PDB file of C-alpha atoms in Angstrom:
ATOM      1  CA  UNK X   1      -1.065   4.790  32.107  1.00 38.00           C
ATOM      2  CA  UNK X   2      -3.606   4.833  29.289  1.00 44.00           C
ATOM      3  CA  UNK X   3      -1.195   2.973  27.014  1.00 48.00           C
ATOM      4  CA  UNK X   4      -1.613  -0.105  29.243  1.00 53.00           C
ATOM      5  CA  UNK X   5      -5.379  -0.223  28.771  1.00 51.00           C
ATOM      6  CA  UNK X   6      -6.830  -2.865  26.487  1.00 55.00           C
ATOM      7  CA  UNK X   7      -8.647  -1.727  23.314  1.00 55.00           C
ATOM      8  CA  UNK X   8     -11.989  -2.571  24.955  1.00 56.00           C
ATOM      9  CA  UNK X   9     -11.095  -0.512  28.042  1.00 58.00           C
ATOM     10  CA  UNK X  10     -10.063   2.424  25.879  1.00 60.00           C
ATOM     11  CA  UNK X  11     -13.328   2.315  23.939  1.00 57.00           C
ATOM     12  CA  UNK X  12     -15.318   2.175  27.177  1.00 59.00           C
ATOM     13  CA  UNK X  13     -13.420   5.134  28.606  1.00 59.00           C
ATOM     14  CA  UNK X  14     -14.001   7.029  25.363  1.00 56.00           C
ATOM     15  CA  UNK X  15     -17.755   6.387  25.441  1.00 60.00           C
ATOM     16  CA  UNK X  16     -17.942   7.545  29.061  1.00 68.00           C
ATOM     17  CA  UNK X  17     -16.384  10.901  28.193  1.00 69.00           C
ATOM     18  CA  UNK X  18     -18.894  13.752  28.634  1.00 75.00           C
ATOM     19  CA  UNK X  19     -17.767  15.533  25.457  1.00 75.00           C
ATOM     20  CA  UNK X  20     -18.289  12.367  23.422  1.00 76.00           C
ATOM     21  CA  UNK X  21     -21.721  11.810  24.961  1.00 81.00           C
ATOM     22  CA  UNK X  22     -22.662  15.435  24.330  1.00 79.00           C
ATOM     23  CA  UNK X  23     -21.604  15.186  20.680  1.00 82.00           C
ATOM     24  CA  UNK X  24     -23.639  11.992  20.322  1.00 86.00           C
ATOM     25  CA  UNK X  25     -26.744  13.663  21.774  1.00 88.00           C
ATOM     26  CA  UNK X  26     -26.436  16.663  19.447  1.00 89.00           C
ATOM     27  CA  UNK X  27     -25.927  14.319  16.476  1.00 91.00           C
ATOM     28  CA  UNK X  28     -29.028  12.293  17.363  1.00 93.00           C
ATOM     29  CA  UNK X  29     -31.120  15.456  17.674  1.00 93.00           C
ATOM     30  CA  UNK X  30     -29.880  16.791  14.325  1.00 93.00           C
ATOM     31  CA  UNK X  31     -30.662  13.468  12.680  1.00 93.00           C
ATOM     32  CA  UNK X  32     -34.120  13.342  14.261  1.00 93.00           C
ATOM     33  CA  UNK X  33     -35.194  16.904  13.467  1.00 93.00           C
ATOM     34  CA  UNK X  34     -33.887  16.649   9.895  1.00 94.00           C
ATOM     35  CA  UNK X  35     -35.840  13.405   9.406  1.00 95.00           C
ATOM     36  CA  UNK X  36     -32.547  11.692   8.582  1.00 95.00           C
ATOM     37  CA  UNK X  37     -31.717  14.011   5.683  1.00 97.00           C
ATOM     38  CA  UNK X  38     -28.501  15.278   7.257  1.00 96.00           C
ATOM     39  CA  UNK X  39     -27.324  11.705   7.828  1.00 96.00           C
ATOM     40  CA  UNK X  40     -28.206  10.922   4.211  1.00 97.00           C
ATOM     41  CA  UNK X  41     -25.966  13.799   3.141  1.00 97.00           C
ATOM     42  CA  UNK X  42     -23.063  12.300   5.066  1.00 97.00           C
ATOM     43  CA  UNK X  43     -23.772   8.896   3.543  1.00 98.00           C
ATOM     44  CA  UNK X  44     -23.613  10.360   0.035  1.00 98.00           C
ATOM     45  CA  UNK X  45     -20.333  12.085   0.945  1.00 98.00           C
ATOM     46  CA  UNK X  46     -18.823   8.856   2.281  1.00 98.00           C
ATOM     47  CA  UNK X  47     -19.962   6.959  -0.814  1.00 98.00           C
ATOM     48  CA  UNK X  48     -18.567   9.574  -3.216  1.00 98.00           C
ATOM     49  CA  UNK X  49     -15.137   9.543  -1.627  1.00 98.00           C
ATOM     50  CA  UNK X  50     -15.204   5.744  -1.470  1.00 98.00           C
ATOM     51  CA  UNK X  51     -16.168   5.440  -5.133  1.00 97.00           C
ATOM     52  CA  UNK X  52     -14.039   8.214  -6.623  1.00 97.00           C
ATOM     53  CA  UNK X  53     -10.755   8.158  -4.717  1.00 98.00           C
ATOM     54  CA  UNK X  54      -7.701   7.415  -6.876  1.00 97.00           C
ATOM     55  CA  UNK X  55      -5.326   4.477  -6.631  1.00 98.00           C
ATOM     56  CA  UNK X  56      -2.174   6.624  -6.616  1.00 97.00           C
ATOM     57  CA  UNK X  57      -1.202  10.125  -5.468  1.00 97.00           C
ATOM     58  CA  UNK X  58      -0.532  12.931  -7.978  1.00 96.00           C
ATOM     59  CA  UNK X  59       3.167  12.925  -7.033  1.00 95.00           C
ATOM     60  CA  UNK X  60       5.579  11.174  -4.681  1.00 96.00           C
ATOM     61  CA  UNK X  61       4.357  11.473  -1.111  1.00 96.00           C
ATOM     62  CA  UNK X  62       4.778  10.040   2.340  1.00 97.00           C
ATOM     63  CA  UNK X  63       2.280   7.190   2.525  1.00 98.00           C
ATOM     64  CA  UNK X  64       0.316   6.541   5.724  1.00 98.00           C
ATOM     65  CA  UNK X  65      -1.127   3.016   5.842  1.00 98.00           C
ATOM     66  CA  UNK X  66      -3.936   2.583   8.367  1.00 97.00           C
ATOM     67  CA  UNK X  67      -3.940  -0.654  10.321  1.00 95.00           C
ATOM     68  CA  UNK X  68      -6.836  -2.888  11.270  1.00 93.00           C
ATOM     69  CA  UNK X  69      -7.567  -5.366  14.020  1.00 92.00           C
ATOM     70  CA  UNK X  70      -5.593  -8.552  13.443  1.00 93.00           C
ATOM     71  CA  UNK X  71      -6.852 -12.116  13.342  1.00 91.00           C
ATOM     72  CA  UNK X  72      -4.460 -14.476  15.138  1.00 91.00           C
ATOM     73  CA  UNK X  73      -1.739 -11.865  14.692  1.00 93.00           C
ATOM     74  CA  UNK X  74      -2.257 -11.831  10.919  1.00 94.00           C
ATOM     75  CA  UNK X  75      -3.575  -9.021   8.683  1.00 95.00           C
ATOM     76  CA  UNK X  76      -7.154  -9.630   7.625  1.00 95.00           C
ATOM     77  CA  UNK X  77      -8.428  -9.085   4.032  1.00 96.00           C
ATOM     78  CA  UNK X  78      -9.148  -5.346   4.322  1.00 96.00           C
ATOM     79  CA  UNK X  79      -5.750  -4.707   5.877  1.00 97.00           C
ATOM     80  CA  UNK X  80      -4.029  -6.811   3.220  1.00 97.00           C
ATOM     81  CA  UNK X  81      -5.655  -4.667   0.520  1.00 98.00           C
ATOM     82  CA  UNK X  82      -4.188  -1.577   2.189  1.00 98.00           C
ATOM     83  CA  UNK X  83      -0.731  -3.121   2.456  1.00 98.00           C
ATOM     84  CA  UNK X  84      -0.839  -4.347  -1.129  1.00 98.00           C
ATOM     85  CA  UNK X  85      -1.716  -0.855  -2.369  1.00 98.00           C
ATOM     86  CA  UNK X  86       1.145   0.655  -0.368  1.00 97.00           C
ATOM     87  CA  UNK X  87       3.580  -1.887  -1.779  1.00 97.00           C
ATOM     88  CA  UNK X  88       2.467  -1.009  -5.309  1.00 96.00           C
ATOM     89  CA  UNK X  89       3.079   2.681  -4.639  1.00 97.00           C
ATOM     90  CA  UNK X  90       6.550   1.910  -3.343  1.00 95.00           C
ATOM     91  CA  UNK X  91       7.391  -0.295  -6.320  1.00 93.00           C
ATOM     92  CA  UNK X  92       6.244   2.399  -8.757  1.00 94.00           C
ATOM     93  CA  UNK X  93       8.312   5.050  -6.936  1.00 94.00           C
ATOM     94  CA  UNK X  94       5.234   6.965  -5.827  1.00 96.00           C
ATOM     95  CA  UNK X  95       6.120   6.845  -2.124  1.00 95.00           C
ATOM     96  CA  UNK X  96       8.920   8.682  -0.341  1.00 93.00           C
ATOM     97  CA  UNK X  97       8.364   6.402   2.633  1.00 94.00           C
ATOM     98  CA  UNK X  98       5.730   4.155   4.152  1.00 96.00           C
ATOM     99  CA  UNK X  99       4.450   4.786   7.662  1.00 97.00           C
ATOM    100  CA  UNK X 100       2.518   1.780   8.954  1.00 97.00           C
ATOM    101  CA  UNK X 101       0.007   2.793  11.630  1.00 96.00           C
ATOM    102  CA  UNK X 102      -1.445   0.671  14.401  1.00 94.00           C
ATOM    103  CA  UNK X 103      -0.684  -0.556  17.891  1.00 91.00           C
ATOM    104  CA  UNK X 104      -1.797  -3.733  19.620  1.00 88.00           C
ATOM    105  CA  UNK X 105      -5.483  -4.505  19.203  1.00 79.00           C
ATOM    106  CA  UNK X 106      -5.679  -7.746  21.124  1.00 72.00           C
ATOM    107  CA  UNK X 107      -2.864  -9.857  19.688  1.00 78.00           C
ATOM    108  CA  UNK X 108       0.724 -10.434  20.706  1.00 88.00           C
ATOM    109  CA  UNK X 109       2.106  -7.978  18.148  1.00 93.00           C
ATOM    110  CA  UNK X 110       1.087  -4.586  16.843  1.00 94.00           C
ATOM    111  CA  UNK X 111      -0.887  -4.061  13.663  1.00 95.00           C
ATOM    112  CA  UNK X 112       2.111  -2.208  12.229  1.00 96.00           C
ATOM    113  CA  UNK X 113       4.478  -5.093  13.031  1.00 96.00           C
ATOM    114  CA  UNK X 114       2.129  -7.608  11.443  1.00 96.00           C
ATOM    115  CA  UNK X 115       1.814  -5.353   8.402  1.00 97.00           C
ATOM    116  CA  UNK X 116       5.579  -5.108   8.004  1.00 97.00           C
ATOM    117  CA  UNK X 117       5.975  -8.881   8.298  1.00 96.00           C
ATOM    118  CA  UNK X 118       3.315  -9.395   5.613  1.00 97.00           C
ATOM    119  CA  UNK X 119       5.001  -6.880   3.297  1.00 97.00           C
ATOM    120  CA  UNK X 120       8.312  -8.671   3.681  1.00 96.00           C
ATOM    121  CA  UNK X 121       6.626 -11.928   2.741  1.00 96.00           C
ATOM    122  CA  UNK X 122       5.428 -10.188  -0.433  1.00 95.00           C
ATOM    123  CA  UNK X 123       8.935  -9.113  -1.383  1.00 94.00           C
ATOM    124  CA  UNK X 124       9.405  -5.761   0.331  1.00 94.00           C
ATOM    125  CA  UNK X 125      13.103  -4.853  -0.101  1.00 88.00           C
ATOM    126  CA  UNK X 126      15.082  -4.807   3.128  1.00 86.00           C
ATOM    127  CA  UNK X 127      16.228  -1.246   2.416  1.00 88.00           C
ATOM    128  CA  UNK X 128      12.712   0.076   1.760  1.00 92.00           C
ATOM    129  CA  UNK X 129      11.936   3.299   3.695  1.00 94.00           C
ATOM    130  CA  UNK X 130       9.366   1.999   6.201  1.00 95.00           C
ATOM    131  CA  UNK X 131       8.547   3.395   9.652  1.00 95.00           C
ATOM    132  CA  UNK X 132       6.211   1.919  12.271  1.00 95.00           C
ATOM    133  CA  UNK X 133       3.764   3.772  14.527  1.00 93.00           C
ATOM    134  CA  UNK X 134       2.717   1.327  17.244  1.00 91.00           C
ATOM    135  CA  UNK X 135       1.124   3.443  19.987  1.00 87.00           C
ATOM    136  CA  UNK X 136      -2.404   3.910  18.625  1.00 84.00           C
ATOM    137  CA  UNK X 137      -5.624   1.925  18.505  1.00 81.00           C
ATOM    138  CA  UNK X 138      -7.927   4.162  16.447  1.00 88.00           C
ATOM    139  CA  UNK X 139      -7.773   6.462  13.432  1.00 91.00           C
ATOM    140  CA  UNK X 140      -7.446   9.693  15.422  1.00 90.00           C
ATOM    141  CA  UNK X 141      -4.565   8.316  17.488  1.00 89.00           C
ATOM    142  CA  UNK X 142      -3.005   6.914  14.286  1.00 92.00           C
ATOM    143  CA  UNK X 143      -2.840  10.392  12.827  1.00 94.00           C
ATOM    144  CA  UNK X 144      -1.758  12.145  16.011  1.00 92.00           C
ATOM    145  CA  UNK X 145       1.211   9.816  16.459  1.00 93.00           C
ATOM    146  CA  UNK X 146       2.020   9.944  12.748  1.00 94.00           C
ATOM    147  CA  UNK X 147       2.100  13.748  12.970  1.00 94.00           C
ATOM    148  CA  UNK X 148       4.527  13.588  15.884  1.00 93.00           C
ATOM    149  CA  UNK X 149       6.831  11.142  14.069  1.00 93.00           C
ATOM    150  CA  UNK X 150       6.836  13.128  10.837  1.00 93.00           C
ATOM    151  CA  UNK X 151       7.448  16.443  12.592  1.00 92.00           C
ATOM    152  CA  UNK X 152      10.411  14.864  14.385  1.00 91.00           C
ATOM    153  CA  UNK X 153      11.898  13.928  11.007  1.00 88.00           C
ATOM    154  CA  UNK X 154      11.866  17.564   9.847  1.00 82.00           C
ATOM    155  CA  UNK X 155      14.374  20.077  11.182  1.00 77.00           C
ATOM    156  CA  UNK X 156      11.675  22.759  10.966  1.00 79.00           C
ATOM    157  CA  UNK X 157       8.926  20.533  12.355  1.00 78.00           C
ATOM    158  CA  UNK X 158       6.978  20.773   9.107  1.00 87.00           C
ATOM    159  CA  UNK X 159       4.579  18.105   7.894  1.00 92.00           C
ATOM    160  CA  UNK X 160       5.051  16.600   4.430  1.00 93.00           C
ATOM    161  CA  UNK X 161       2.140  16.066   2.081  1.00 94.00           C
ATOM    162  CA  UNK X 162       0.729  12.607   2.774  1.00 97.00           C
ATOM    163  CA  UNK X 163      -1.268   9.948   0.959  1.00 98.00           C
ATOM    164  CA  UNK X 164      -3.814   8.217   3.193  1.00 98.00           C
ATOM    165  CA  UNK X 165      -4.055   4.554   2.216  1.00 98.00           C
ATOM    166  CA  UNK X 166      -7.009   2.709   3.652  1.00 98.00           C
ATOM    167  CA  UNK X 167     -10.163   0.849   2.685  1.00 98.00           C
ATOM    168  CA  UNK X 168     -12.601   2.833   0.558  1.00 98.00           C
ATOM    169  CA  UNK X 169     -15.301   2.862   3.260  1.00 97.00           C
ATOM    170  CA  UNK X 170     -12.796   4.356   5.730  1.00 97.00           C
ATOM    171  CA  UNK X 171     -11.398   7.152   3.546  1.00 98.00           C
ATOM    172  CA  UNK X 172     -13.870   9.953   4.320  1.00 98.00           C
ATOM    173  CA  UNK X 173     -13.325   9.736   8.074  1.00 96.00           C
ATOM    174  CA  UNK X 174      -9.535   9.559   7.761  1.00 97.00           C
ATOM    175  CA  UNK X 175      -9.524  12.521   5.394  1.00 97.00           C
ATOM    176  CA  UNK X 176     -11.621  14.638   7.779  1.00 96.00           C
ATOM    177  CA  UNK X 177      -9.396  13.817  10.752  1.00 95.00           C
ATOM    178  CA  UNK X 178      -6.159  14.333   8.814  1.00 96.00           C
ATOM    179  CA  UNK X 179      -7.179  17.769   7.602  1.00 93.00           C
ATOM    180  CA  UNK X 180      -8.360  18.677  11.081  1.00 92.00           C
ATOM    181  CA  UNK X 181      -4.890  17.751  12.404  1.00 94.00           C
ATOM    182  CA  UNK X 182      -3.155  19.934   9.846  1.00 93.00           C
ATOM    183  CA  UNK X 183      -2.142  17.396   7.189  1.00 95.00           C
ATOM    184  CA  UNK X 184      -2.060  18.270   3.513  1.00 95.00           C
ATOM    185  CA  UNK X 185      -3.510  14.931   2.486  1.00 96.00           C
ATOM    186  CA  UNK X 186      -5.069  12.994  -0.366  1.00 97.00           C
ATOM    187  CA  UNK X 187      -7.138   9.791  -0.080  1.00 98.00           C
ATOM    188  CA  UNK X 188      -5.832   6.660  -1.805  1.00 98.00           C
ATOM    189  CA  UNK X 189      -8.157   3.678  -2.131  1.00 98.00           C
ATOM    190  CA  UNK X 190      -6.906   0.240  -1.140  1.00 98.00           C
ATOM    191  CA  UNK X 191      -9.316  -1.752  -3.314  1.00 98.00           C
ATOM    192  CA  UNK X 192      -9.184  -1.466  -7.128  1.00 97.00           C
ATOM    193  CA  UNK X 193     -12.913  -0.607  -7.197  1.00 96.00           C
ATOM    194  CA  UNK X 194     -15.731  -0.094  -4.721  1.00 96.00           C
ATOM    195  CA  UNK X 195     -16.858  -3.567  -3.580  1.00 95.00           C
ATOM    196  CA  UNK X 196     -20.524  -4.345  -4.127  1.00 92.00           C
ATOM    197  CA  UNK X 197     -21.740  -6.689  -1.422  1.00 92.00           C
ATOM    198  CA  UNK X 198     -23.894  -6.362   1.730  1.00 94.00           C
ATOM    199  CA  UNK X 199     -20.987  -6.262   4.175  1.00 94.00           C
ATOM    200  CA  UNK X 200     -19.485  -3.289   2.431  1.00 95.00           C
ATOM    201  CA  UNK X 201     -22.818  -1.481   2.280  1.00 96.00           C
ATOM    202  CA  UNK X 202     -23.072  -1.909   6.042  1.00 97.00           C
ATOM    203  CA  UNK X 203     -19.590  -0.477   6.517  1.00 97.00           C
ATOM    204  CA  UNK X 204     -20.484   2.592   4.469  1.00 97.00           C
ATOM    205  CA  UNK X 205     -23.616   3.122   6.566  1.00 97.00           C
ATOM    206  CA  UNK X 206     -21.581   2.848   9.765  1.00 96.00           C
ATOM    207  CA  UNK X 207     -18.916   5.243   8.501  1.00 97.00           C
ATOM    208  CA  UNK X 208     -21.560   7.823   7.604  1.00 97.00           C
ATOM    209  CA  UNK X 209     -22.755   7.656  11.215  1.00 95.00           C
ATOM    210  CA  UNK X 210     -19.214   8.027  12.609  1.00 93.00           C
ATOM    211  CA  UNK X 211     -18.492  10.935  10.288  1.00 96.00           C
ATOM    212  CA  UNK X 212     -21.695  12.743  11.212  1.00 95.00           C
ATOM    213  CA  UNK X 213     -20.987  12.207  14.914  1.00 92.00           C
ATOM    214  CA  UNK X 214     -17.493  13.698  14.599  1.00 92.00           C
ATOM    215  CA  UNK X 215     -18.356  16.562  12.268  1.00 93.00           C
ATOM    216  CA  UNK X 216     -21.620  17.664  13.890  1.00 93.00           C
ATOM    217  CA  UNK X 217     -20.019  17.441  17.329  1.00 88.00           C
ATOM    218  CA  UNK X 218     -17.118  19.665  16.262  1.00 88.00           C
ATOM    219  CA  UNK X 219     -19.341  22.175  14.529  1.00 87.00           C
ATOM    220  CA  UNK X 220     -21.575  22.470  17.585  1.00 86.00           C
ATOM    221  CA  UNK X 221     -18.576  22.747  19.889  1.00 83.00           C
ATOM    222  CA  UNK X 222     -17.195  25.667  17.861  1.00 84.00           C
ATOM    223  CA  UNK X 223     -20.613  27.322  17.748  1.00 84.00           C
ATOM    224  CA  UNK X 224     -21.095  27.060  21.514  1.00 81.00           C
ATOM    225  CA  UNK X 225     -17.487  27.784  22.482  1.00 80.00           C
ATOM    226  CA  UNK X 226     -16.751  24.341  23.934  1.00 75.00           C
ATOM    227  CA  UNK X 227     -12.994  24.596  23.536  1.00 78.00           C
ATOM    228  CA  UNK X 228     -12.210  21.330  25.309  1.00 73.00           C
ATOM    229  CA  UNK X 229     -14.271  19.431  22.751  1.00 72.00           C
ATOM    230  CA  UNK X 230     -12.626  21.119  19.764  1.00 76.00           C
ATOM    231  CA  UNK X 231      -9.180  20.501  21.213  1.00 74.00           C
ATOM    232  CA  UNK X 232      -9.833  16.762  21.250  1.00 70.00           C
ATOM    233  CA  UNK X 233      -9.274  16.766  17.485  1.00 72.00           C
ATOM    234  CA  UNK X 234      -6.426  19.219  16.973  1.00 70.00           C
TER     235      UNK X 234
END
């Protein structure tokens, strides 16, 4: 039933969840009583990963490409950077396969479908090893469904090492979630270098807040024995 909800309805349901609200309250209190120093630590962490992540994995890997909300059913600039990076990895034989992540986020097609169409326009070979994951609308769901698809491809249900391709501002959160879900993963930056403009600075600030919310919430849940909360990201 949840798969028929719109992205806005899913976000609203998520924000109404008691575990999510509890994690937000704990995060706010930690930020307040630390005079913002804890949040600053997360910001530095997000910036370091954004600035220092490589453009290619150390060896051939399965490449997970995170989607982004479409504009008139077309990939927007950040998403195109991610797709372009993935195509480069494939052309340089640094990818065993590409797994495009992303369901419908308001358009008539999924983010993964739009990504595949764009790649084909850029010369993606018809025989290229590309899979689509079209059931998710956020990074956690992206990774959960990717895990299921990859386990189904293995006779032993094992997960391959994966390269996480996404925008630099988004890498720290994806890396945290992937490791929490059991992936052996490395971050791969979509952009050649860290962009230096106000919009990107705002995205880094927002990501630091998301990361703190997730991480502090999980740490507190483990400390207090709130198993339901910890199981949300597992």
